[in-house]
PDB file of C-alpha atoms in Angstrom:
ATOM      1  CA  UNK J   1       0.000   0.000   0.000  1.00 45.00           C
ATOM      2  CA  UNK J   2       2.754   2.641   0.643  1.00 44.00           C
ATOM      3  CA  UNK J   3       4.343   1.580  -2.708  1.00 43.00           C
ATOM      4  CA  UNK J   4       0.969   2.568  -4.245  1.00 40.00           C
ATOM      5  CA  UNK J   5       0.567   6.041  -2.626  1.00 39.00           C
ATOM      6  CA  UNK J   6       4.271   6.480  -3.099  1.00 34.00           C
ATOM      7  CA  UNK J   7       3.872   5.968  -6.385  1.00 33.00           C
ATOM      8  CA  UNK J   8       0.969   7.889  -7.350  1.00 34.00           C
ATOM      9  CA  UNK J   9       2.445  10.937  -5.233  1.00 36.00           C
ATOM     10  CA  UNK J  10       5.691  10.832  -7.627  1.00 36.00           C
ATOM     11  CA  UNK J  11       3.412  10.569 -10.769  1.00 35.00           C
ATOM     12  CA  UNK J  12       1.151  13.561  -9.744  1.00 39.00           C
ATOM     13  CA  UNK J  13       4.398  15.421  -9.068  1.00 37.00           C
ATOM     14  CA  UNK J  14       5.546  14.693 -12.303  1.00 38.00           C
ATOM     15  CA  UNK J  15       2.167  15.587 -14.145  1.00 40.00           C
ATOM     16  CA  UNK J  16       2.122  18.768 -12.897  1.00 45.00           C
ATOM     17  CA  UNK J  17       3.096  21.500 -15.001  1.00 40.00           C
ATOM     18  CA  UNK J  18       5.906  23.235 -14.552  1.00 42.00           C
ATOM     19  CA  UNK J  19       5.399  27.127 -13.593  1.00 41.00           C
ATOM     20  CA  UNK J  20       8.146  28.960 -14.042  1.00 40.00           C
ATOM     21  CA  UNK J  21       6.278  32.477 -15.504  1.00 38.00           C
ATOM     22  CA  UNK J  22       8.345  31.906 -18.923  1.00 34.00           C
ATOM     23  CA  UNK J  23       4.666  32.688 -20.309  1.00 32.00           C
ATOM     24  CA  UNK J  24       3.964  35.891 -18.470  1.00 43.00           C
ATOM     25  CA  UNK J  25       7.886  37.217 -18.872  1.00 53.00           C
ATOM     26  CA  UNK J  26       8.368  39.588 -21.433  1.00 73.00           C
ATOM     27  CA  UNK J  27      11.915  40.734 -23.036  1.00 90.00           C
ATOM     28  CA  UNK J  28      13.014  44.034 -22.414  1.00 91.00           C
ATOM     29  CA  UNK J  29      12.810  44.743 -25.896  1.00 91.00           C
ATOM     30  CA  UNK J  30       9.296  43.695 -26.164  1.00 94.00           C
ATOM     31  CA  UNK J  31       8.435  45.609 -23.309  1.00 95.00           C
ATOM     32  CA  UNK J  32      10.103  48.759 -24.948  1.00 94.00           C
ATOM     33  CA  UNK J  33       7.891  48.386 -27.465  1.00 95.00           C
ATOM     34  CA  UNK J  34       4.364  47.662 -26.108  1.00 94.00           C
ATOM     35  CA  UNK J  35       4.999  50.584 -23.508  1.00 94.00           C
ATOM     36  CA  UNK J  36       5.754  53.404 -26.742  1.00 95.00           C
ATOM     37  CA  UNK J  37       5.884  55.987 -26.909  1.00 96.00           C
ATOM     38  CA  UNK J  38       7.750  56.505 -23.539  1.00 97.00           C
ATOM     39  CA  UNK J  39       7.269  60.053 -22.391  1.00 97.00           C
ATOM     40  CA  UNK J  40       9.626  62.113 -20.301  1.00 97.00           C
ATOM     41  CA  UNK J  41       8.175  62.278 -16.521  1.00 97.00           C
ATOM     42  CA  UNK J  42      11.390  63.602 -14.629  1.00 97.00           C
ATOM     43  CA  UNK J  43      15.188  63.572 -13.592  1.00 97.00           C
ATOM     44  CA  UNK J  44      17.245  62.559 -10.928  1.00 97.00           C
ATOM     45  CA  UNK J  45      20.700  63.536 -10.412  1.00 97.00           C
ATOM     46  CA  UNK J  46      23.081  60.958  -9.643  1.00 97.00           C
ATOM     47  CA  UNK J  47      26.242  63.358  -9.467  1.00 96.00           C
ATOM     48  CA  UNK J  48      28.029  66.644 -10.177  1.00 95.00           C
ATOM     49  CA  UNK J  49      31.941  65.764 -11.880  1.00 94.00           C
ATOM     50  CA  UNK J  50      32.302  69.197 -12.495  1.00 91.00           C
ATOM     51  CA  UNK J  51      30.157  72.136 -10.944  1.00 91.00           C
ATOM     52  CA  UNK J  52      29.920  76.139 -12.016  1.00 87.00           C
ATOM     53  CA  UNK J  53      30.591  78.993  -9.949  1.00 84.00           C
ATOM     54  CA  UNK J  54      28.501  79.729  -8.410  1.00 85.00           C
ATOM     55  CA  UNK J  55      27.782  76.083  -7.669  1.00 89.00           C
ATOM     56  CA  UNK J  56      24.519  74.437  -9.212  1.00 90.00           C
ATOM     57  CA  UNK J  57      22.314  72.546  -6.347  1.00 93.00           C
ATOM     58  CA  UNK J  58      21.310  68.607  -7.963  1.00 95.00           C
ATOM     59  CA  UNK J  59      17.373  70.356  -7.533  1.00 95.00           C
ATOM     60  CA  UNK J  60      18.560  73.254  -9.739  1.00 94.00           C
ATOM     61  CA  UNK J  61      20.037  70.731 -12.326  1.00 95.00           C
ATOM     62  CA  UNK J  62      16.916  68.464 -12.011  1.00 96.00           C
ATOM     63  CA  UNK J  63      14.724  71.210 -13.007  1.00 95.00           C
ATOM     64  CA  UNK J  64      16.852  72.866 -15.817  1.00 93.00           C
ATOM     65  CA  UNK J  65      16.651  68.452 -17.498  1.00 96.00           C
ATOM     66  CA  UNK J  66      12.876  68.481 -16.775  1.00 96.00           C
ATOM     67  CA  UNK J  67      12.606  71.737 -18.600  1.00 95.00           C
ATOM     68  CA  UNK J  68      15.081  70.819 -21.285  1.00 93.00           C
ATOM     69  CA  UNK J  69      13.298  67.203 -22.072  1.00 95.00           C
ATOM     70  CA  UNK J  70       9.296  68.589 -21.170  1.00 95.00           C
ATOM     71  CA  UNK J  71       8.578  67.130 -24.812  1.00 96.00           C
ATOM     72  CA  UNK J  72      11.176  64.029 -24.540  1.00 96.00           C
ATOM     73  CA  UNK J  73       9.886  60.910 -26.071  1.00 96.00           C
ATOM     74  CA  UNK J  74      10.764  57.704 -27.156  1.00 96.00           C
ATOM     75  CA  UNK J  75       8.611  55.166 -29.125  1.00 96.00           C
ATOM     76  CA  UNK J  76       9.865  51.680 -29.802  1.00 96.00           C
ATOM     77  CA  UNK J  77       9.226  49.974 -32.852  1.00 96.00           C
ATOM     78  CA  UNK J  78       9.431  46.076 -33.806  1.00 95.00           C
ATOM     79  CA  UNK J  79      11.327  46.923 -37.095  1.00 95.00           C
ATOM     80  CA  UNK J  80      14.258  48.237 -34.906  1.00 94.00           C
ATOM     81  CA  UNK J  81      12.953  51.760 -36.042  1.00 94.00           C
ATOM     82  CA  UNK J  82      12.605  54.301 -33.504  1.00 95.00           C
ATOM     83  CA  UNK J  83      11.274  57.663 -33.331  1.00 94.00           C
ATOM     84  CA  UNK J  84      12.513  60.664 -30.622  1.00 93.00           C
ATOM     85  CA  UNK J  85      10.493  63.257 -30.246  1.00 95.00           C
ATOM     86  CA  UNK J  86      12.704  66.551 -28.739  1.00 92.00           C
ATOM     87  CA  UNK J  87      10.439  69.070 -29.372  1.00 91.00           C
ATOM     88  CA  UNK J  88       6.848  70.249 -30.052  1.00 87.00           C
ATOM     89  CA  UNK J  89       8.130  70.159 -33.826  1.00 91.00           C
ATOM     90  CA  UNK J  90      11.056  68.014 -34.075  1.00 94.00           C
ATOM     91  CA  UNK J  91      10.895  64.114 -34.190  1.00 93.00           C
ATOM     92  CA  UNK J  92      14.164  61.894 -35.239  1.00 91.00           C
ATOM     93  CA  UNK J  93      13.961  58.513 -36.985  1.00 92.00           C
ATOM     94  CA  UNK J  94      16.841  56.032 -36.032  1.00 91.00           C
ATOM     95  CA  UNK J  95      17.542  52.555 -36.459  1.00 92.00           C
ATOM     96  CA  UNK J  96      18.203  50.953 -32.731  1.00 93.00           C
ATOM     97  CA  UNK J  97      19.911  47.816 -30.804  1.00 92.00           C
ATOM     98  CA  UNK J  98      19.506  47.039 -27.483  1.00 92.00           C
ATOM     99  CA  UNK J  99      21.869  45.175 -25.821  1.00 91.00           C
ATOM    100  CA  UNK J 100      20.489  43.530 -22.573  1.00 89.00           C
ATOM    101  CA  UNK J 101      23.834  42.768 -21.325  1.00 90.00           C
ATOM    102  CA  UNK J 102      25.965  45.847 -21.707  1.00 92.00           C
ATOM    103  CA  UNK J 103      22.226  47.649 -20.741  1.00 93.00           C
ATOM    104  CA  UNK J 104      22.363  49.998 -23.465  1.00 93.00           C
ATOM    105  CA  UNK J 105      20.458  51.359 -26.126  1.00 93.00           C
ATOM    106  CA  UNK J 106      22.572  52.559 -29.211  1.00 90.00           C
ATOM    107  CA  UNK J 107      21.344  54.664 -32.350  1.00 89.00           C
ATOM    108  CA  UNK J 108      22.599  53.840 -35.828  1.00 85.00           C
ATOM    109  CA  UNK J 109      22.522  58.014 -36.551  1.00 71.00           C
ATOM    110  CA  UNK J 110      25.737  59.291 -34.718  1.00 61.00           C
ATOM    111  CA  UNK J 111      24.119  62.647 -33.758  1.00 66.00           C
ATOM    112  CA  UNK J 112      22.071  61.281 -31.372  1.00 68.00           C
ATOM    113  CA  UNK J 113      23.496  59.726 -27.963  1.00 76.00           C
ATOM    114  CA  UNK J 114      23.414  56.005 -26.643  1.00 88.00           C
ATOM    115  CA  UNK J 115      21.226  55.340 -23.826  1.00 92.00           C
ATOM    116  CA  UNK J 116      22.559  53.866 -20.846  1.00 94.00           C
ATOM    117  CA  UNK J 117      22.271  51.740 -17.620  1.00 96.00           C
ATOM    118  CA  UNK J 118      18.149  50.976 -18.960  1.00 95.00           C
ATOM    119  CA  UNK J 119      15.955  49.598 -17.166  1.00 96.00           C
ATOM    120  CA  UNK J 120      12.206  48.552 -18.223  1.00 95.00           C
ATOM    121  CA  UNK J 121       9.087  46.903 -16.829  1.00 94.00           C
ATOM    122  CA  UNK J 122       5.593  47.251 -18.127  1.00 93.00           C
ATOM    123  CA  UNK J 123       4.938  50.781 -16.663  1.00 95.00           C
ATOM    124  CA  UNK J 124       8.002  53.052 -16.327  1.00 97.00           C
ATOM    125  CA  UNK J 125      11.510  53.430 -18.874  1.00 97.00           C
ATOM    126  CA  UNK J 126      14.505  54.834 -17.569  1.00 97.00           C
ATOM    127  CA  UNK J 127      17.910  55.278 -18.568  1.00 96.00           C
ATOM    128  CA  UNK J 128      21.494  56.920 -17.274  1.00 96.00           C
ATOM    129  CA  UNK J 129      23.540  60.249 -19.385  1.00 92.00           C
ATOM    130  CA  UNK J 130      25.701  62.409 -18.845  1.00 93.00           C
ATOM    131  CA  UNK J 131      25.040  65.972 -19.462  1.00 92.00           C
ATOM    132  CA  UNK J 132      27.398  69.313 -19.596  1.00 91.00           C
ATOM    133  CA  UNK J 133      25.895  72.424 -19.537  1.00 88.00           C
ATOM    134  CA  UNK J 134      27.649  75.622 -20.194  1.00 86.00           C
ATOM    135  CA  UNK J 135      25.679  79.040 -18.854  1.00 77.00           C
ATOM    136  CA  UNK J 136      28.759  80.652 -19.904  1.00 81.00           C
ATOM    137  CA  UNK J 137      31.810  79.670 -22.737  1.00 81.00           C
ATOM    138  CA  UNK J 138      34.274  79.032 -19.367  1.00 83.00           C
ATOM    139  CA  UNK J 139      31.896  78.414 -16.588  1.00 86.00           C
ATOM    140  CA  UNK J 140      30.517  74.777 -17.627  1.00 90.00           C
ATOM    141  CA  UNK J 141      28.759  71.966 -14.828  1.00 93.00           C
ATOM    142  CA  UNK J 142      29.041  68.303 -15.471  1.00 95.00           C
ATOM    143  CA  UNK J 143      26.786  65.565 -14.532  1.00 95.00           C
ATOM    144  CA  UNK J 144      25.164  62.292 -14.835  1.00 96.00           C
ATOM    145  CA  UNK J 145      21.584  62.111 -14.510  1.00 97.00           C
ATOM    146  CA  UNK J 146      18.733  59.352 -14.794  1.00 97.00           C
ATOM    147  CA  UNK J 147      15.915  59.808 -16.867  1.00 97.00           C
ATOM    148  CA  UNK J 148      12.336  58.545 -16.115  1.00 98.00           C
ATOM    149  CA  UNK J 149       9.524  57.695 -18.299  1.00 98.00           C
ATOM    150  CA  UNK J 150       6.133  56.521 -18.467  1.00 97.00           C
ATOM    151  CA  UNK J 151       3.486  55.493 -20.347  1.00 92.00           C
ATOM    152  CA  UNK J 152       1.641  57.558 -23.030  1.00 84.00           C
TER     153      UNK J 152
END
């Protein structure tokens, strides 16, 4: 009798199906592209290399990027096409690659830059660059700053 139940407990372990959520994962590639377009929602500073004088606060910087990328958006496309919106009247097409294990997104067109450090789930895009900004020709602040985006 315990060979029986022993038996029939190993073949309803082995019937079972296997969840491992391979079903419900999604790529980060897909996700970039069921989530477009990705619009700009804010900043955060990660850190000043090189500051101005007088010195810019990270909340002075922050705002400057949100006001600077207020019409920043990306949307994904399963061709490997891409379009950036920068401005009210300005959109860029680009070829893209994404490579998940460097965690960067690079454009074919050299005048744009590559997106770094991304990161992706199904309701928020973000990604690392560095920025300079020069109020003045001599008096220039450095920094490296994460963008967030969400959802149209």
């Amino acid at each position: 009798m315990k060979k029986i139940i022993l038996l029939l407990f190993t073949f309803s372990i082995l019937s079972c199906s296997k969840d491992d959520n391979t079903s419900s994962y999604k790529g980060k590639n897909d996700l970039l592209i069921e989530g477009s377009p990705w619009v700009y929602h804010h900043a955060e500073i990660l850190k000043i290399t090189n500051n101005t004088t007088p010195p810019k606060t990270k909340e002075e910087l922050s705002e400057l990027v949100d006001f600077q990328n207020q019409f920043l958006s990306y949307d994904f496309n399963r061709d490997g096409s891409a379009n950036i919106t920068v401005n009210e009247d300005t959109t860029h097409s680009f070829n893209y690659k994404l490579d998940t294990e460097k965690q960067i997104i690079e454009f074919e067109n050299e005048t744009f830059y590559t997106l770094e450090n991304i990161e992706v789930n199904e309701s928020e895009f973000s990604h690392t660059i560095d920025i300079t900004f020069a109020p003045q020709p001599d008096n220039r602040v450095s920094f490296t700053a994460k963008l967030f985006f969400k959802k149209n």
